[in-house]
Amino acid sequence: METTPHRVSDVMTRAVVAVGRRARFKDMVERMEQWQVSALPVLAGDGRVIGLVSEADLLPKEEFRGSDPDRFTQRRQLADLAKAGAVAAEDLMSTPAVTVHADATLAEAARIMALRHVKRLPVVNAEGMLEGVVSRADLLKVFLRPDNDLADEIRRDIVDVLFPAPVEPVHITVVDGVATLTGRVQDVTDIALAARLVRGVEGLVGVDCRLTAAGEG
């Protein structure tokens, strides 16, 4: 009865710009500019993702250009100072790369991004080979689902299963991603379950459950 969540594979970008571990600094900047991306997966010779170079990894070169930081700054920003002198991807990348699998749910991908403070994740298979990239913007695509698609899923996967014989018909309307359920059902305990399941439908913005049970006023 539980609805099937949308997966990373449904929204990820499959055409990915990546670099090898010996890619040079200027080449990476040019690729980011050309393809309008903020990070590049770094691949080993066999195609496995071994790291990620982001704009944040490249900026120290400009930040510390011509500067002579004091000892306190040197200790506090040791990693950034090292990147300021680096010219190849293997010395600039964040490693190990934070990745996600294509069959992960959108909620799982969003949780990884939030916990690891990253804006995009390389998508890899079981062997660590690159399959795509998913970004924060990709995760938001699920909210573009048409209202009628959302209503159909709620009806098919939740309402018709939980309430095959309602006291009064259950009506479902979805407007701008907000679902409203009205009607009268047999068992009051099923109402809370229905509301919880509807909230789990990918792409919904909100739920207004107005169902009542037989015997209620």
Short mmCIF file of N, CA, C and O in Angstrom, two decimals, residues 123-204:
data_model
loop_
_atom_site.label_atom_id
_atom_site.label_comp_id
_atom_site.label_asym_id
_atom_site.label_seq_id
_atom_site.Cartn_x
_atom_site.Cartn_y
_atom_site.Cartn_z
N VAL A 123 26.44 10.47 -8.76
CA VAL A 123 25.63 9.26 -8.64
C VAL A 123 26.47 8.10 -9.16
O VAL A 123 26.96 8.14 -10.30
N VAL A 124 26.66 7.08 -8.33
CA VAL A 124 27.54 5.98 -8.71
C VAL A 124 26.79 4.65 -8.59
O VAL A 124 25.79 4.54 -7.89
N ASN A 125 27.34 3.63 -9.29
CA ASN A 125 26.78 2.29 -9.17
C ASN A 125 27.49 1.54 -8.05
O ASN A 125 28.31 2.11 -7.32
N ALA A 126 27.22 0.25 -7.93
CA ALA A 126 27.78 -0.54 -6.83
C ALA A 126 29.31 -0.60 -6.87
O ALA A 126 29.96 -0.79 -5.84
N GLU A 127 29.89 -0.43 -8.07
CA GLU A 127 31.35 -0.47 -8.21
C GLU A 127 31.98 0.91 -8.09
O GLU A 127 33.19 1.06 -8.25
N GLY A 128 31.17 1.93 -7.83
CA GLY A 128 31.69 3.28 -7.70
C GLY A 128 31.87 4.01 -9.01
O GLY A 128 32.48 5.08 -9.05
N MET A 129 31.33 3.43 -10.10
CA MET A 129 31.44 4.07 -11.41
C MET A 129 30.40 5.18 -11.56
O MET A 129 29.25 5.03 -11.13
N LEU A 130 30.79 6.26 -12.20
CA LEU A 130 29.92 7.43 -12.34
C LEU A 130 28.75 7.14 -13.27
O LEU A 130 28.92 6.64 -14.38
N GLU A 131 27.54 7.45 -12.81
CA GLU A 131 26.33 7.30 -13.62
C GLU A 131 25.64 8.61 -13.89
O GLU A 131 24.84 8.72 -14.82
N GLY A 132 25.92 9.61 -13.08
CA GLY A 132 25.26 10.90 -13.25
C GLY A 132 25.58 11.82 -12.09
O GLY A 132 26.45 11.52 -11.25
N VAL A 133 24.88 12.92 -12.03
CA VAL A 133 25.02 13.88 -10.93
C VAL A 133 23.63 14.36 -10.55
O VAL A 133 22.78 14.59 -11.42
N VAL A 134 23.40 14.50 -9.26
CA VAL A 134 22.13 15.06 -8.79
C VAL A 134 22.43 16.30 -7.96
O VAL A 134 23.35 16.31 -7.14
N SER A 135 21.69 17.36 -8.21
CA SER A 135 21.91 18.64 -7.53
C SER A 135 20.68 18.99 -6.70
O SER A 135 19.63 18.34 -6.79
N ARG A 136 20.80 20.04 -5.92
CA ARG A 136 19.65 20.53 -5.16
C ARG A 136 18.50 20.88 -6.11
O ARG A 136 17.34 20.60 -5.81
N ALA A 137 18.84 21.51 -7.22
CA ALA A 137 17.80 21.89 -8.18
C ALA A 137 17.10 20.66 -8.74
O ALA A 137 15.88 20.67 -8.97
N ASP A 138 17.84 19.57 -8.95
CA ASP A 138 17.24 18.33 -9.45
C ASP A 138 16.23 17.78 -8.44
O ASP A 138 15.16 17.29 -8.83
N LEU A 139 16.55 17.86 -7.16
CA LEU A 139 15.66 17.33 -6.14
C LEU A 139 14.34 18.11 -6.10
O LEU A 139 13.30 17.56 -5.72
N LEU A 140 14.38 19.37 -6.49
CA LEU A 140 13.17 20.19 -6.48
C LEU A 140 12.26 19.91 -7.67
O LEU A 140 11.10 20.32 -7.67
N LYS A 141 12.76 19.18 -8.66
CA LYS A 141 11.95 18.89 -9.85
C LYS A 141 10.69 18.12 -9.50
O LYS A 141 9.69 18.20 -10.21
N VAL A 142 10.73 17.35 -8.41
CA VAL A 142 9.57 16.54 -8.05
C VAL A 142 8.36 17.41 -7.74
O VAL A 142 7.21 16.99 -7.89
N PHE A 143 8.59 18.67 -7.36
CA PHE A 143 7.49 19.57 -7.05
C PHE A 143 6.85 20.16 -8.31
O PHE A 143 5.90 20.94 -8.21
N LEU A 144 7.35 19.76 -9.47
CA LEU A 144 6.74 20.17 -10.73
C LEU A 144 5.69 19.16 -11.20
O LEU A 144 5.07 19.36 -12.24
N ARG A 145 5.46 18.10 -10.44
CA ARG A 145 4.45 17.12 -10.83
C ARG A 145 3.09 17.79 -10.94
O ARG A 145 2.69 18.56 -10.06
N PRO A 146 2.33 17.50 -12.00
CA PRO A 146 1.00 18.11 -12.16
C PRO A 146 0.06 17.70 -11.03
O PRO A 146 0.14 16.58 -10.49
N ASP A 147 -0.84 18.60 -10.67
CA ASP A 147 -1.79 18.34 -9.60
C ASP A 147 -2.62 17.09 -9.86
O ASP A 147 -2.90 16.31 -8.94
N ASN A 148 -3.03 16.89 -11.12
CA ASN A 148 -3.87 15.73 -11.41
C ASN A 148 -3.10 14.41 -11.23
O ASN A 148 -3.67 13.39 -10.83
N ASP A 149 -1.78 14.42 -11.50
CA ASP A 149 -0.96 13.22 -11.26
C ASP A 149 -0.90 12.90 -9.77
O ASP A 149 -0.98 11.73 -9.36
N LEU A 150 -0.76 13.94 -8.96
CA LEU A 150 -0.71 13.75 -7.52
C LEU A 150 -2.05 13.20 -7.01
O LEU A 150 -2.08 12.28 -6.20
N ALA A 151 -3.13 13.77 -7.50
CA ALA A 151 -4.46 13.31 -7.07
C ALA A 151 -4.69 11.86 -7.48
O ALA A 151 -5.25 11.06 -6.71
N ASP A 152 -4.25 11.51 -8.69
CA ASP A 152 -4.42 10.12 -9.16
C ASP A 152 -3.64 9.15 -8.28
O ASP A 152 -4.13 8.05 -7.96
N GLU A 153 -2.42 9.52 -7.88
CA GLU A 153 -1.63 8.63 -7.04
C GLU A 153 -2.26 8.47 -5.67
O GLU A 153 -2.31 7.36 -5.12
N ILE A 154 -2.74 9.56 -5.10
CA ILE A 154 -3.40 9.49 -3.78
C ILE A 154 -4.62 8.58 -3.86
O ILE A 154 -4.85 7.75 -2.97
N ARG A 155 -5.41 8.73 -4.91
CA ARG A 155 -6.61 7.90 -5.08
C ARG A 155 -6.23 6.42 -5.24
O ARG A 155 -6.77 5.56 -4.54
N ARG A 156 -5.31 6.15 -6.15
CA ARG A 156 -4.98 4.77 -6.51
C ARG A 156 -4.26 4.04 -5.39
O ARG A 156 -4.59 2.89 -5.06
N ASP A 157 -3.26 4.68 -4.79
CA ASP A 157 -2.36 3.97 -3.87
C ASP A 157 -2.75 4.08 -2.40
O ASP A 157 -2.25 3.32 -1.57
N ILE A 158 -3.61 5.04 -2.08
CA ILE A 158 -3.94 5.25 -0.67
C ILE A 158 -5.43 5.15 -0.41
O ILE A 158 -5.89 4.27 0.32
N VAL A 159 -6.21 6.03 -1.00
CA VAL A 159 -7.64 6.10 -0.68
C VAL A 159 -8.39 4.83 -1.06
O VAL A 159 -9.14 4.26 -0.26
N ASP A 160 -8.19 4.35 -2.28
CA ASP A 160 -8.92 3.16 -2.72
C ASP A 160 -8.50 1.91 -1.94
O ASP A 160 -9.27 0.95 -1.84
N VAL A 161 -7.29 1.92 -1.38
CA VAL A 161 -6.81 0.78 -0.60
C VAL A 161 -7.30 0.86 0.84
O VAL A 161 -7.79 -0.13 1.41
N LEU A 162 -7.20 2.03 1.45
CA LEU A 162 -7.60 2.20 2.84
C LEU A 162 -9.11 2.22 3.00
O LEU A 162 -9.65 1.72 4.00
N PHE A 163 -9.81 2.82 2.03
CA PHE A 163 -11.26 3.04 2.18
C PHE A 163 -12.02 2.47 0.99
O PHE A 163 -12.58 3.21 0.17
N PRO A 164 -12.05 1.14 0.87
CA PRO A 164 -12.76 0.54 -0.26
C PRO A 164 -14.27 0.75 -0.19
O PRO A 164 -14.95 0.70 -1.21
N ALA A 165 -14.81 0.97 1.02
CA ALA A 165 -16.26 1.16 1.17
C ALA A 165 -16.52 2.28 2.17
O ALA A 165 -16.96 2.04 3.30
N PRO A 166 -16.25 3.52 1.79
CA PRO A 166 -16.46 4.63 2.73
C PRO A 166 -17.94 4.87 3.00
O PRO A 166 -18.80 4.51 2.19
N VAL A 167 -18.21 5.48 4.16
CA VAL A 167 -19.59 5.84 4.49
C VAL A 167 -20.10 6.87 3.49
O VAL A 167 -21.24 6.79 3.01
N GLU A 168 -19.27 7.85 3.18
CA GLU A 168 -19.54 8.83 2.13
C GLU A 168 -18.30 8.89 1.24
O GLU A 168 -17.18 8.69 1.72
N PRO A 169 -18.45 9.15 -0.06
CA PRO A 169 -17.30 9.15 -0.97
C PRO A 169 -16.18 10.07 -0.48
O PRO A 169 -16.43 11.16 0.03
N VAL A 170 -14.96 9.60 -0.65
CA VAL A 170 -13.78 10.43 -0.33
C VAL A 170 -13.40 11.23 -1.56
O VAL A 170 -13.14 10.66 -2.62
N HIS A 171 -13.40 12.53 -1.42
CA HIS A 171 -13.05 13.43 -2.52
C HIS A 171 -11.62 13.94 -2.32
O HIS A 171 -11.23 14.28 -1.20
N ILE A 172 -10.89 13.98 -3.40
CA ILE A 172 -9.49 14.43 -3.37
C ILE A 172 -9.33 15.58 -4.34
O ILE A 172 -9.66 15.45 -5.53
N THR A 173 -8.84 16.70 -3.85
CA THR A 173 -8.48 17.81 -4.74
C THR A 173 -7.05 18.22 -4.44
O THR A 173 -6.61 18.20 -3.28
N VAL A 174 -6.32 18.52 -5.48
CA VAL A 174 -4.95 19.00 -5.33
C VAL A 174 -4.83 20.30 -6.10
O VAL A 174 -5.06 20.34 -7.31
N VAL A 175 -4.48 21.35 -5.40
CA VAL A 175 -4.33 22.68 -6.01
C VAL A 175 -2.97 23.23 -5.61
O VAL A 175 -2.67 23.36 -4.41
N ASP A 176 -2.15 23.55 -6.60
CA ASP A 176 -0.80 24.07 -6.35
C ASP A 176 -0.01 23.18 -5.40
O ASP A 176 0.74 23.64 -4.54
N GLY A 177 -0.21 21.86 -5.55
CA GLY A 177 0.55 20.91 -4.76
C GLY A 177 0.00 20.63 -3.38
O GLY A 177 0.57 19.81 -2.65
N VAL A 178 -1.10 21.27 -2.99
CA VAL A 178 -1.71 21.05 -1.68
C VAL A 178 -2.92 20.14 -1.85
O VAL A 178 -3.86 20.48 -2.58
N ALA A 179 -2.91 18.99 -1.17
CA ALA A 179 -3.99 18.01 -1.29
C ALA A 179 -5.01 18.21 -0.17
O ALA A 179 -4.65 18.39 1.00
N THR A 180 -6.30 18.18 -0.55
CA THR A 180 -7.39 18.25 0.42
C THR A 180 -8.23 17.00 0.28
O THR A 180 -8.66 16.65 -0.83
N LEU A 181 -8.46 16.33 1.41
CA LEU A 181 -9.29 15.12 1.43
C LEU A 181 -10.54 15.38 2.25
O LEU A 181 -10.45 15.86 3.40
N THR A 182 -11.71 15.10 1.68
CA THR A 182 -12.97 15.23 2.40
C THR A 182 -13.78 13.95 2.23
O THR A 182 -13.60 13.22 1.26
N GLY A 183 -14.69 13.70 3.16
CA GLY A 183 -15.53 12.51 3.10
C GLY A 183 -15.66 11.88 4.48
O GLY A 183 -15.07 12.35 5.45
N ARG A 184 -16.45 10.80 4.55
CA ARG A 184 -16.69 10.13 5.82
C ARG A 184 -16.34 8.65 5.66
O ARG A 184 -16.78 8.01 4.68
N VAL A 185 -15.57 8.14 6.61
CA VAL A 185 -15.09 6.75 6.52
C VAL A 185 -15.54 5.97 7.75
O VAL A 185 -16.08 6.53 8.70
N GLN A 186 -15.28 4.68 7.71
CA GLN A 186 -15.76 3.81 8.78
C GLN A 186 -14.98 3.97 10.07
O GLN A 186 -15.56 4.10 11.15
N ASP A 187 -13.67 3.94 10.00
CA ASP A 187 -12.83 3.83 11.21
C ASP A 187 -12.00 5.09 11.40
O ASP A 187 -11.23 5.48 10.52
N VAL A 188 -12.15 5.72 12.55
CA VAL A 188 -11.42 6.96 12.82
C VAL A 188 -9.91 6.75 12.84
O VAL A 188 -9.13 7.66 12.50
N THR A 189 -9.46 5.54 13.22
CA THR A 189 -8.01 5.30 13.30
C THR A 189 -7.36 5.32 11.92
O THR A 189 -6.14 5.54 11.81
N ASP A 190 -8.15 5.08 10.87
CA ASP A 190 -7.58 5.08 9.52
C ASP A 190 -7.32 6.50 9.00
O ASP A 190 -6.59 6.68 8.03
N ILE A 191 -7.94 7.48 9.64
CA ILE A 191 -7.79 8.86 9.15
C ILE A 191 -6.36 9.35 9.35
O ILE A 191 -5.75 9.93 8.45
N ALA A 192 -5.81 9.12 10.53
CA ALA A 192 -4.43 9.54 10.79
C ALA A 192 -3.46 8.81 9.88
O ALA A 192 -2.48 9.39 9.38
N LEU A 193 -3.71 7.52 9.64
CA LEU A 193 -2.86 6.75 8.74
C LEU A 193 -2.93 7.31 7.32
O LEU A 193 -1.89 7.45 6.65
N ALA A 194 -4.13 7.64 6.88
CA ALA A 194 -4.28 8.21 5.54
C ALA A 194 -3.52 9.52 5.40
O ALA A 194 -2.83 9.75 4.40
N ALA A 195 -3.63 10.38 6.40
CA ALA A 195 -2.93 11.67 6.35
C ALA A 195 -1.42 11.47 6.28
O ALA A 195 -0.72 12.16 5.53
N ARG A 196 -0.92 10.49 7.06
CA ARG A 196 0.53 10.24 7.06
C ARG A 196 0.99 9.73 5.70
O ARG A 196 2.03 10.15 5.18
N LEU A 197 0.23 8.81 5.12
CA LEU A 197 0.61 8.26 3.82
C LEU A 197 0.55 9.32 2.73
O LEU A 197 1.41 9.36 1.84
N VAL A 198 -0.46 10.16 2.79
CA VAL A 198 -0.58 11.22 1.77
C VAL A 198 0.59 12.20 1.88
O VAL A 198 1.15 12.64 0.88
N ARG A 199 1.00 12.52 3.10
CA ARG A 199 2.15 13.42 3.27
C ARG A 199 3.41 12.83 2.65
O ARG A 199 4.33 13.56 2.29
N GLY A 200 3.47 11.51 2.52
CA GLY A 200 4.64 10.86 1.95
C GLY A 200 4.66 10.83 0.43
O GLY A 200 5.64 10.36 -0.16
N VAL A 201 3.63 11.34 -0.22
CA VAL A 201 3.59 11.35 -1.68
C VAL A 201 4.58 12.39 -2.20
O VAL A 201 4.50 13.58 -1.85
N GLU A 202 5.52 11.95 -3.02
CA GLU A 202 6.54 12.86 -3.55
C GLU A 202 5.91 13.94 -4.41
O GLU A 202 5.11 13.64 -5.31
N GLY A 203 6.27 15.18 -4.15
CA GLY A 203 5.79 16.30 -4.94
C GLY A 203 4.70 17.10 -4.27
O GLY A 203 4.38 18.20 -4.72
N LEU A 204 4.11 16.57 -3.20
CA LEU A 204 3.10 17.34 -2.48
C LEU A 204 3.75 18.44 -1.65
O LEU A 204 4.81 18.24 -1.05
#
